[in-house]
Coordinates of C-alpha atoms in Angstrom, one line a residue:
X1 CA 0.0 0.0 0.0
X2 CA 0.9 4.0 -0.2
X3 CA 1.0 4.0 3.2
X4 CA 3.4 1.2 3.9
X5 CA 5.7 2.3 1.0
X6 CA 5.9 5.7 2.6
X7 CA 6.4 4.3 6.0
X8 CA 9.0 1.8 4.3
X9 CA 10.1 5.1 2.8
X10 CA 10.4 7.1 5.6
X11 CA 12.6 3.9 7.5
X12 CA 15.1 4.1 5.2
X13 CA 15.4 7.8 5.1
X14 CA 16.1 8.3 8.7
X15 CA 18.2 5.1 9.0
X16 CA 20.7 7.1 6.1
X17 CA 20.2 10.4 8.1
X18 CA 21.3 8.9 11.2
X19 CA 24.1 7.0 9.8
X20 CA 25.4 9.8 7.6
X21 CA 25.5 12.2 10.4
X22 CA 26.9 9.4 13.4
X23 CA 30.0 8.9 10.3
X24 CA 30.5 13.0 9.7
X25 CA 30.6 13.1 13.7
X26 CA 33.0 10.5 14.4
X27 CA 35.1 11.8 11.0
X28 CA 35.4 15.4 12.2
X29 CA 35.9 14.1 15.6
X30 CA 39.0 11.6 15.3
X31 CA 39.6 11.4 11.7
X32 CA 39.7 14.8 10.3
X33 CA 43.3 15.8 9.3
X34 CA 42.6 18.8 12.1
X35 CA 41.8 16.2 14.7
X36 CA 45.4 17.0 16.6
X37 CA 44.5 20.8 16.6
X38 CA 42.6 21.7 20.2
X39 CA 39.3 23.6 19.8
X40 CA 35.8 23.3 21.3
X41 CA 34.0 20.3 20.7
X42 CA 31.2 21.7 19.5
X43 CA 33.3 23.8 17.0
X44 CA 35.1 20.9 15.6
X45 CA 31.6 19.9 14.0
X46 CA 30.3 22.7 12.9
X47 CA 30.8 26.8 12.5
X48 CA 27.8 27.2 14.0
X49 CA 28.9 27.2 17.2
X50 CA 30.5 30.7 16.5
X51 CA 27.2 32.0 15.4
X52 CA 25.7 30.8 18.5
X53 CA 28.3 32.2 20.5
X54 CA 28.3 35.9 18.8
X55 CA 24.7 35.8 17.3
X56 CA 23.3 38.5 20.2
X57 CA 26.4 40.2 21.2
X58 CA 27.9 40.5 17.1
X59 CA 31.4 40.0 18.8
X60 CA 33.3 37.3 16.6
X61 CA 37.0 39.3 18.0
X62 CA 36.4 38.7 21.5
X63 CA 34.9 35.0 21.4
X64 CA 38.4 34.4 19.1
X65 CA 40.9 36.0 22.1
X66 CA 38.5 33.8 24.5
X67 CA 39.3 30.7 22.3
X68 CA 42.7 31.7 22.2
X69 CA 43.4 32.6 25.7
X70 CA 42.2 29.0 26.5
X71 CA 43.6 26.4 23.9
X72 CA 46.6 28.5 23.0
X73 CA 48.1 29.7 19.4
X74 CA 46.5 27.3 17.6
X75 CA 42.8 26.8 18.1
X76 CA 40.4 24.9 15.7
X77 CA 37.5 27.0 15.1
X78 CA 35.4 25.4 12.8
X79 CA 35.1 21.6 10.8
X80 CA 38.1 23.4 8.6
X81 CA 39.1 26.3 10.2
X82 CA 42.3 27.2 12.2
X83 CA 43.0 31.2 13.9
X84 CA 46.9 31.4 14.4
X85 CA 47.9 33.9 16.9
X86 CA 51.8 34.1 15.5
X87 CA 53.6 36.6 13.8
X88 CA 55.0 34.4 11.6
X89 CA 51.9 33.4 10.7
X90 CA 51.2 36.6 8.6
X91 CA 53.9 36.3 5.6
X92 CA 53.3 32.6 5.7
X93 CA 49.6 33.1 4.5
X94 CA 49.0 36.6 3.7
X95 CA 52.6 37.4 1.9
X96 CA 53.2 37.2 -2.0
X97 CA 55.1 34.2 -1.7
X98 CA 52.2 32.6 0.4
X99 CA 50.4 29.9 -2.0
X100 CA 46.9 31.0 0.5
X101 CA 44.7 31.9 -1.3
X102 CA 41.1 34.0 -0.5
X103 CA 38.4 31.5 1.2
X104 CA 35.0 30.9 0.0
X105 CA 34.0 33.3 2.2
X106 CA 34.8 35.8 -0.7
X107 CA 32.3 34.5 -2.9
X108 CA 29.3 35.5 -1.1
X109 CA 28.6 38.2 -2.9
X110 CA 29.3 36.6 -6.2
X111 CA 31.4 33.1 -7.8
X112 CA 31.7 34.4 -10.8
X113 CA 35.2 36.2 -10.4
X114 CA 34.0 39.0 -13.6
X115 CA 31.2 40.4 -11.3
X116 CA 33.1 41.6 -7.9
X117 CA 34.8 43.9 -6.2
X118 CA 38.9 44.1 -6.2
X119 CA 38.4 43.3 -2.6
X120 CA 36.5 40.3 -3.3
X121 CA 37.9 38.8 -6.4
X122 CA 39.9 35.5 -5.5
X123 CA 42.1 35.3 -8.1
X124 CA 45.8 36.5 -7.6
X125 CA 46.3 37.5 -11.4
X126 CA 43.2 39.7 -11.9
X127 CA 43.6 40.8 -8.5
X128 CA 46.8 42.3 -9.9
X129 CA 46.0 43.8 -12.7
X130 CA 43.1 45.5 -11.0
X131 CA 45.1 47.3 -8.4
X132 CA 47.2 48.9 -10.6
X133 CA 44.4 51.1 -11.4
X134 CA 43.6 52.0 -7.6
X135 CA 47.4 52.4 -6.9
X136 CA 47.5 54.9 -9.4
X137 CA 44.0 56.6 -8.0
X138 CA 45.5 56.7 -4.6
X139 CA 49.1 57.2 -5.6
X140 CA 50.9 60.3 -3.7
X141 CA 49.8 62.9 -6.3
X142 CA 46.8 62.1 -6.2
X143 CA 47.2 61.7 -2.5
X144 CA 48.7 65.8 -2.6
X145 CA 45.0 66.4 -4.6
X146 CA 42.4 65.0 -2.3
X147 CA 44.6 66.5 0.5
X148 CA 42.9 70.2 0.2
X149 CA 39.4 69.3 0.0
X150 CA 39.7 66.7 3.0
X151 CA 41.3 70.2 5.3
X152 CA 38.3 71.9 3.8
X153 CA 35.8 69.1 5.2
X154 CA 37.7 69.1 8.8
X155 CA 37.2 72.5 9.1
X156 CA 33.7 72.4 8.3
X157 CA 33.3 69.4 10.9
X158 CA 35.3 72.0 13.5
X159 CA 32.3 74.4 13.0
X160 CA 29.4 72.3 13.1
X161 CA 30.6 70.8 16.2
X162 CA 31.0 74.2 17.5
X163 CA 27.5 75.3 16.8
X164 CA 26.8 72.0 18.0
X165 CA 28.0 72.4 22.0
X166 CA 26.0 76.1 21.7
X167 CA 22.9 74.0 20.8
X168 CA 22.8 71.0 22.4
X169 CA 25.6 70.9 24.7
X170 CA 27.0 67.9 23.9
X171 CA 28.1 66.0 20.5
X172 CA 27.8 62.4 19.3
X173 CA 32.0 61.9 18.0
X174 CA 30.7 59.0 16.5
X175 CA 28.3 59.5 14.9
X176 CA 30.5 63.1 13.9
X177 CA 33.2 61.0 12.6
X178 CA 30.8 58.3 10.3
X179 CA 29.4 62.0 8.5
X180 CA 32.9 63.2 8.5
X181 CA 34.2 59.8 6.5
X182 CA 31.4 59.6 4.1
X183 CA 32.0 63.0 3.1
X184 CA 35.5 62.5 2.6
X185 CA 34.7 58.9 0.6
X186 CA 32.2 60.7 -1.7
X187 CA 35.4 63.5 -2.5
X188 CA 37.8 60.3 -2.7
X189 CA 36.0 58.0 -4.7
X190 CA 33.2 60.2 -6.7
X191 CA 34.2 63.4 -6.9
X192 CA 31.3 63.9 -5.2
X193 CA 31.1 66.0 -1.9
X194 CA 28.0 64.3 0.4
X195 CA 27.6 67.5 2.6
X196 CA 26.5 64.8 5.2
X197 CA 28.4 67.1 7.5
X198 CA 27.3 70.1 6.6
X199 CA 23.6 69.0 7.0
X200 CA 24.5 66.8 10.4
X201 CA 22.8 64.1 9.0
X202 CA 23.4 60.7 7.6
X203 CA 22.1 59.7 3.9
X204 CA 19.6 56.5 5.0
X205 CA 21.3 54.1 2.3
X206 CA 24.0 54.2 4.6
X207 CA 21.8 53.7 7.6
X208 CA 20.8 50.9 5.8
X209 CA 24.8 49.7 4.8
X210 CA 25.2 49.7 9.2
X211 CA 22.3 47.3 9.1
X212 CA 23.3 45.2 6.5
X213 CA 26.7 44.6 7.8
X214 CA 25.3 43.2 10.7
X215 CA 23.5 40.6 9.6
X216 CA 26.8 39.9 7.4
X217 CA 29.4 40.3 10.6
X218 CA 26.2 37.6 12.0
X219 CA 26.6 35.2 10.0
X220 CA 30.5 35.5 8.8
X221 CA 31.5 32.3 10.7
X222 CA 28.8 30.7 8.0
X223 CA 29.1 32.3 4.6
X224 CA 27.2 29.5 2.8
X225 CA 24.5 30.7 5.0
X226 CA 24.8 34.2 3.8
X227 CA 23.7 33.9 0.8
X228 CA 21.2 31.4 1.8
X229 CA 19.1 34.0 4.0
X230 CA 19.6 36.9 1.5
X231 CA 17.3 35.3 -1.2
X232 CA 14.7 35.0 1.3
X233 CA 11.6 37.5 -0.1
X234 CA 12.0 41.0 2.0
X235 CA 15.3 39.4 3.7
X236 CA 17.8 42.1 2.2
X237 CA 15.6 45.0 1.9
X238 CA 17.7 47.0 3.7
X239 CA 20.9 46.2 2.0
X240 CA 19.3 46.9 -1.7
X241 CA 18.4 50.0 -0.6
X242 CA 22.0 50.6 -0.1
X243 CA 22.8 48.6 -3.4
X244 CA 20.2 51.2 -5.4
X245 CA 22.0 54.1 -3.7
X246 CA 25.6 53.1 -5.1
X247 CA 24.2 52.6 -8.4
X248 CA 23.1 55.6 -8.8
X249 CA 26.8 56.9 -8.0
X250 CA 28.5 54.9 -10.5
X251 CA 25.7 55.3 -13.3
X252 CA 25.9 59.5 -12.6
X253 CA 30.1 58.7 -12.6
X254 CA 29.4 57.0 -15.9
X255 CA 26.8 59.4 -17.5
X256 CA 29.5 62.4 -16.2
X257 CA 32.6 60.7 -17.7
X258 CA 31.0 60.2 -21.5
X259 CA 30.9 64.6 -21.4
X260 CA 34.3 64.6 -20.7
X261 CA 36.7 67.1 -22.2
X262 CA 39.4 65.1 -21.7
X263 CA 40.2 66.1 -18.0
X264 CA 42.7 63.5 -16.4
X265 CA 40.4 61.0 -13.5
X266 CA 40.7 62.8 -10.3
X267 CA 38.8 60.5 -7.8
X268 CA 38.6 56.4 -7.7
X269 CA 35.5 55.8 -10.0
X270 CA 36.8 57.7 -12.8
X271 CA 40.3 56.0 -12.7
X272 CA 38.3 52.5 -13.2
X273 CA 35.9 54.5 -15.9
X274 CA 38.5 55.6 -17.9
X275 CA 40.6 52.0 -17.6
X276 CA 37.2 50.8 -19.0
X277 CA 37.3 53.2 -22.0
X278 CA 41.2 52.8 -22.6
X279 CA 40.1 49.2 -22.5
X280 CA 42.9 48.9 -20.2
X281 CA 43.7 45.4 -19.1
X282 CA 43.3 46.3 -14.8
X283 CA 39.9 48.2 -15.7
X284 CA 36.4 46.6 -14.4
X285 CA 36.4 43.5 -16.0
X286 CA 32.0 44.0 -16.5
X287 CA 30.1 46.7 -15.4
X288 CA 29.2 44.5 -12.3
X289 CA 32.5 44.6 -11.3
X290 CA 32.6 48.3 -11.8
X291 CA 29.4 48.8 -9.9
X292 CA 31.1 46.5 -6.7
X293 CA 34.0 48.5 -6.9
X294 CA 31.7 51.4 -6.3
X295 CA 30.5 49.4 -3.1
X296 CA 33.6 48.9 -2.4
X297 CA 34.5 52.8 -2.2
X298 CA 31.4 53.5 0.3
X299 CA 32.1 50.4 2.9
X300 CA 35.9 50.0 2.7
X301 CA 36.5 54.5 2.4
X302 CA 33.8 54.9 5.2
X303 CA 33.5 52.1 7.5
X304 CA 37.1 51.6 8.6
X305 CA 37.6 55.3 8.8
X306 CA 34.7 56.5 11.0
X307 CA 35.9 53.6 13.9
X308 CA 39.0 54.1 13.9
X309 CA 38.7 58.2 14.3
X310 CA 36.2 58.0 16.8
X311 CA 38.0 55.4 18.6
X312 CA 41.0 57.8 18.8
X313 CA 38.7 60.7 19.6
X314 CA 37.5 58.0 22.6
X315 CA 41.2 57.4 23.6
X316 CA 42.4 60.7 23.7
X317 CA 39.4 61.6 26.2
X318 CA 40.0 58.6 28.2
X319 CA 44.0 59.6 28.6
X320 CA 43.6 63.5 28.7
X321 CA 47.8 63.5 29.3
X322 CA 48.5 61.8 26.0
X323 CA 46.3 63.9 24.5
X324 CA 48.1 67.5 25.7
X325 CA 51.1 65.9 24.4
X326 CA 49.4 65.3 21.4
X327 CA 48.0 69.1 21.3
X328 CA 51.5 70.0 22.6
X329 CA 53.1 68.5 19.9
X330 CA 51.1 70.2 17.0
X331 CA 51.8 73.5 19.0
X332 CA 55.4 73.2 17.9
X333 CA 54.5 72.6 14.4
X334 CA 56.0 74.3 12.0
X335 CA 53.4 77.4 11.0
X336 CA 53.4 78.0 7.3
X337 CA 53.8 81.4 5.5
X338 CA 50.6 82.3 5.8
X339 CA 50.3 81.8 9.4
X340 CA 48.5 78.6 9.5
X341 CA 49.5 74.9 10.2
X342 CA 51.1 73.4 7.3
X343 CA 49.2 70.5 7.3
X344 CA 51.1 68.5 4.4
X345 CA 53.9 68.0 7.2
X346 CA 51.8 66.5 9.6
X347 CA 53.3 62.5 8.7
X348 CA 56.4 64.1 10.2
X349 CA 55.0 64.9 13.7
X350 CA 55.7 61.6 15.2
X351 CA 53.5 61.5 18.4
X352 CA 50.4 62.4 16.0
X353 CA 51.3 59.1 14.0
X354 CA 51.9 56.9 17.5
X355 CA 47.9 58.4 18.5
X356 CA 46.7 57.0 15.3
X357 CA 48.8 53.8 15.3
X358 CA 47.9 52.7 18.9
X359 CA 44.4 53.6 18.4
X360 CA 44.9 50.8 15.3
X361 CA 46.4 48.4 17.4
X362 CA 43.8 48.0 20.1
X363 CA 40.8 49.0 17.9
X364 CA 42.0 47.5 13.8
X365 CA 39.1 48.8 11.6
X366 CA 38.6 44.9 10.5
X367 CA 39.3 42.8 14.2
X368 CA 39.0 39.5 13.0
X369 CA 41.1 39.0 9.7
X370 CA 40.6 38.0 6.7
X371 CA 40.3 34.0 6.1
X372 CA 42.7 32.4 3.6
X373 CA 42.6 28.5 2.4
X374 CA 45.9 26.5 2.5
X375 CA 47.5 25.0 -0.5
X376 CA 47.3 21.4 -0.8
X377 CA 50.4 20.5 0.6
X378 CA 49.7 22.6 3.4
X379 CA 51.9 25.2 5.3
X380 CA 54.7 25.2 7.8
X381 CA 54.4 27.8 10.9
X382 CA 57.2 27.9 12.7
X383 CA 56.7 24.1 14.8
X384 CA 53.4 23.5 13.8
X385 CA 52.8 22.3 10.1
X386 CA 49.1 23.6 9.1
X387 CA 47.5 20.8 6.5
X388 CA 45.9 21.8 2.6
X389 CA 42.4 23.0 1.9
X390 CA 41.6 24.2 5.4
X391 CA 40.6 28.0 6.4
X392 CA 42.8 30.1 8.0
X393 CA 43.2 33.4 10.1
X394 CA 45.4 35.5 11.8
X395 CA 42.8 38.1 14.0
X396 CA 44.8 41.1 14.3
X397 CA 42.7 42.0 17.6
X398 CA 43.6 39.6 19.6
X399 CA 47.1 39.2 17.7
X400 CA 47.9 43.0 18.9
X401 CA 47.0 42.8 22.9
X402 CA 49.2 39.9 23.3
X403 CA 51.3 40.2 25.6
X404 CA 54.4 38.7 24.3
X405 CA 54.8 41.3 21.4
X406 CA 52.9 44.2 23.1
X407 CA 54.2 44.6 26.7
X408 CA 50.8 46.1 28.9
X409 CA 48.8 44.9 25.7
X410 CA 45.8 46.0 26.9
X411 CA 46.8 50.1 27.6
X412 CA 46.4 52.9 25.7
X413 CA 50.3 53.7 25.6
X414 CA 51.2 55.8 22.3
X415 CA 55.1 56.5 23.5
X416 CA 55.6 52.6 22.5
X417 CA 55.6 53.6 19.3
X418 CA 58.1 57.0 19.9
X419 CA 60.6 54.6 22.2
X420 CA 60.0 51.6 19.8
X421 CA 58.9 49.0 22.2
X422 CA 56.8 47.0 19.7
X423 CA 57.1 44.5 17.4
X424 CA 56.2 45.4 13.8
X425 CA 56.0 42.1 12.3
X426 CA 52.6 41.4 14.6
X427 CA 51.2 44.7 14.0
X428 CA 48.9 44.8 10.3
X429 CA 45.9 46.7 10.6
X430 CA 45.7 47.6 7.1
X431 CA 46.3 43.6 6.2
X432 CA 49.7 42.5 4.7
X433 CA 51.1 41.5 1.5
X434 CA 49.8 41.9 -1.9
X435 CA 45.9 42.1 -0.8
X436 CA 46.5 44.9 1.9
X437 CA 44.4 48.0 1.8
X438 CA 45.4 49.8 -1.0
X439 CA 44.0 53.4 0.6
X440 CA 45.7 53.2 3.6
X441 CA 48.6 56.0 3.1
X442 CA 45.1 57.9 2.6
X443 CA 44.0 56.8 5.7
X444 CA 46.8 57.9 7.8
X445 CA 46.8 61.6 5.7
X446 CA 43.1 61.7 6.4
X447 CA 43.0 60.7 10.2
X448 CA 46.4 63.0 10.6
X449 CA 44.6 65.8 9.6
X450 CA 41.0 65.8 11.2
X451 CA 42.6 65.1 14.3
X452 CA 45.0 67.1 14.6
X453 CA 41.8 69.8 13.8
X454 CA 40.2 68.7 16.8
X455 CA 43.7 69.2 19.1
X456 CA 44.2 72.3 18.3
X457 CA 40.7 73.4 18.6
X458 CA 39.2 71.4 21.4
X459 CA 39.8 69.8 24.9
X460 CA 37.2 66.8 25.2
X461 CA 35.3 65.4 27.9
X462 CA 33.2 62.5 28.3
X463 CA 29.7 63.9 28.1
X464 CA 28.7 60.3 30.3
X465 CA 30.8 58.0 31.4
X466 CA 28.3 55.1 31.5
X467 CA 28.0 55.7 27.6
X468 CA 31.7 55.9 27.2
X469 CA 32.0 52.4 28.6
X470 CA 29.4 51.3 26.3
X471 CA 31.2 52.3 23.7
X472 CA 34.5 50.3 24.3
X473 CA 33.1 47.7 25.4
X474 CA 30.0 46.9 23.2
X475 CA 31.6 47.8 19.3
X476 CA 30.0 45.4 17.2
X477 CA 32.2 42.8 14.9
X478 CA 30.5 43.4 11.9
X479 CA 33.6 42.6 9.4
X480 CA 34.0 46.0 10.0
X481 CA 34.0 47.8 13.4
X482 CA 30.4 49.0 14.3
X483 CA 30.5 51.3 17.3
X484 CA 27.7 53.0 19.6
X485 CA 27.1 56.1 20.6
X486 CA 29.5 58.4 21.7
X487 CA 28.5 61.5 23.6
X488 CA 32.0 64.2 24.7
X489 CA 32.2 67.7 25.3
X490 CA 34.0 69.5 22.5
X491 CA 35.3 72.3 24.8
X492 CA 37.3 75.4 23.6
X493 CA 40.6 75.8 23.8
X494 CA 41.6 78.9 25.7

């Protein structure tokens, strides 16, 4: 009968269930060619116990320096996955030499390697050719270029905050220092000045982007379920919002370039644009691509450098000494002819550049790493050989408070980097090796100078100290740093 067939059916189903699952257990448990590497159980069968572990509080960087403060250097995080906490660890998988190569976890967005972003794209090759183009974008004339209109925007952001304390009384540095890098991305990358600070408020697509990246910082131990939940109906309404918003900046960037009059490209979209046209082998390789790359611009331009500024702006309030030496410091700068700071010269003011490079070392704008896959004849760390085909990671956020290569890890000390009490080779915020962030000289020029804007304008103050704590303390791992609310007193200097 039906019902007996089904029955019979249903037998044999759950007898192959059972037994496919009880041989995957006992596989990934003693078989696995990870099985020597310690780990939690419950991790050595499936990634899911990181997504159970970090679903609520969206903090993947501390659950990995819990991990590693238990089992050691080499901890097994997932069915394939390893996080290495050893310097040597970073040119053996993220150098030029390293055979690594980009996890899955890359193609989330896309597996077809002719529709994503540089960042994305998995191959080594067209990877090359496609940073040429950015290199020359963000090369140091170009650098000299953007330099003038990113003084313009800090002193803008010095005024509104001043209006700001007369209003209000008190001024959100975060939320400050997400309008101040937007702006400063749409100059960068479009040509395009987003007057976000000017108007004190945030375009919603990039509302939307914050919301988006959490559900992808969510499920990041998982991509494969990424993509999954995505093409639910309604499930990424939010993030196409934010999609429909950067597509209107690249097709304006494109509709502008065709009316060229043969100006030179003097932001990042119209470098790739005119590649495109010159048919030039590191252009776009589809308009996809080109489109991604615009996303690209918005996350990587905005993201990285709103935490990281209002982390410093958080430091410097929470050690008011280092920051009068840091005021102290621009004091003694150099004035230029025209009586005001030279700010091109700033890179030379060393204790400016130890602010900014401590701030990265406890607070890197992307805390967990960035996943490669071993070759298949694996890779040798130091004592420890690491087999083929497996994920692995180096999280620079728990790489940079260890103790062992950054004496009183977890201190806000900035005169490490003056006396040299550090080790470089297990400090990479920006990344390392070929794939490293290719606007990160940028970076440094930009945080130099709205910082040193604020110095020599304003003593802070926490506004409320139960907020502050919030702040340091509940930052959200969201592939990119995420961070609350942050309330100070933007006082004036006498």
């Amino acid at each position: 009968s039906i019902l007996s067939a089904l029955l019979h059916a249903g037998i044999l189903n759950s007898a192959f269930t059972l037994a496919f699952t009880t041989s995957l257990i006992v596989y990934r448990l003693f078989f696995h060619r990870l099985h020597n590497f310690p780990g939690p159980l419950q991790a050595r069968l499936s990634r899911l116990y990181l997504v159970a572990r970090t679903y609520r509080s969206l903090q993947l960087h501390v659950e990995l320096e819990r991990l590693h403060q238990r089992y050691g250097d080499f901890v097994r995080t997932g069915p394939r996955e390893v996080s290495i906490l050893r310097p040597s660890a970073i040119p053996a998988i993220y150098s030029r030499n390293s055979r690594c190569r980009k996890s899955l976890w890359y193609a989330h967005v896309s597996d077809n390697p002719r529709q994503v972003s540089l960042h994305m794209g998995r191959d080594p090759e067209m990877h090359h050719l496609r940073r040429r183009i950015w290199d020359k974008a963000l090369n140091m004339k170009a650098k000299l270029a953007y330099e003038s209109a990113i003084v313009q925007k800090a002193a803008s952001m010095v005024q509104q905050i001043r209006g700001l304390m007369r209003k209000d009384g008190s001024v959100d540095a975060a939320h400050w220092s997400s309008l101040f890098a937007s702006d400063v991305m749409g100059i960068v990358g479009f040509g395009d000045d987003f007057h976000q600070v000017d108007c004190g408020q945030e375009h919603p697509a990039i509302a939307n982007l914050h919301e988006s990246m959490e559900f992808l910082g969510r499920w990041t131990p998982t991509p494969w379920v990424i993509g999954l939940l995505a093409s639910l109906p309604g499930a990424a309404k939010k993030h196409s919002s934010f999609l429909n918003h950067t597509s209107r900046l690249v097709e304006g960037k494109l509709k502008a370039w065709q009316n060229n009059d043969g100006q030179p490209p003097r932001d990042i979209l119209s470098w790739l644009i005119s590649a495109m046209k010159d048919n030039d082998p590191g252009k776009p390789p589809t308009i996809e691509a080109l489109h991604e790359d615009g996303r690209l611009v918005v996350i990587a331009g905005s993201d990285t450098l709103s935490s990281t500024l209002a982390h410093a702006l958080y430091y410097l309030t929470a050690y008011p000494n280092e920051y009068k030496k840091l005021q102290q410091a621009l004091y003694n700068h150099p004035i230029g002819t025209n009586g005001t700071t030279e700010w091109s010269t700033l890179g030379s003011i060393t204790y400016l550049d130890a602010i900014i490079q401590e701030t990265l070392r406890l607070r890197p704008a992307a805390p967990s790493g960035q996943p490669r896959v071993t070759p298949p004849e694996g890779i040798q760390i130091d004592e420890v050989w690491v087999p083929g085909n497996v994920n692995v990671v180096v999280p620079q956020h728990v790489l940079h408070r260890d103790e062992r290569f950054f004496p009183r890890g977890e201190e806000f000390l900035p005169q490490r980097w003056v006396d040299g009490a550090i080790s470089k080779d297990a400090f990479f915020p920006f990344g390392s090796g070929p794939r490293a962030c290719v606007g990160k000289r940028l970076a440094m020029v930009e945080l130099r100078i709205i910082l040193a804007h604020i110095a020599l304008n304003f003593d802070l103050e926490f506004a409320d100290e139960r907020l502050a704590k919030a702040f340091i303390t509940q930052g959200k791992d969201t592939v990119t740093y995420t961070v609350p609310p942050l309330p100070l007193y933007f006082h004036d200097r006498k």
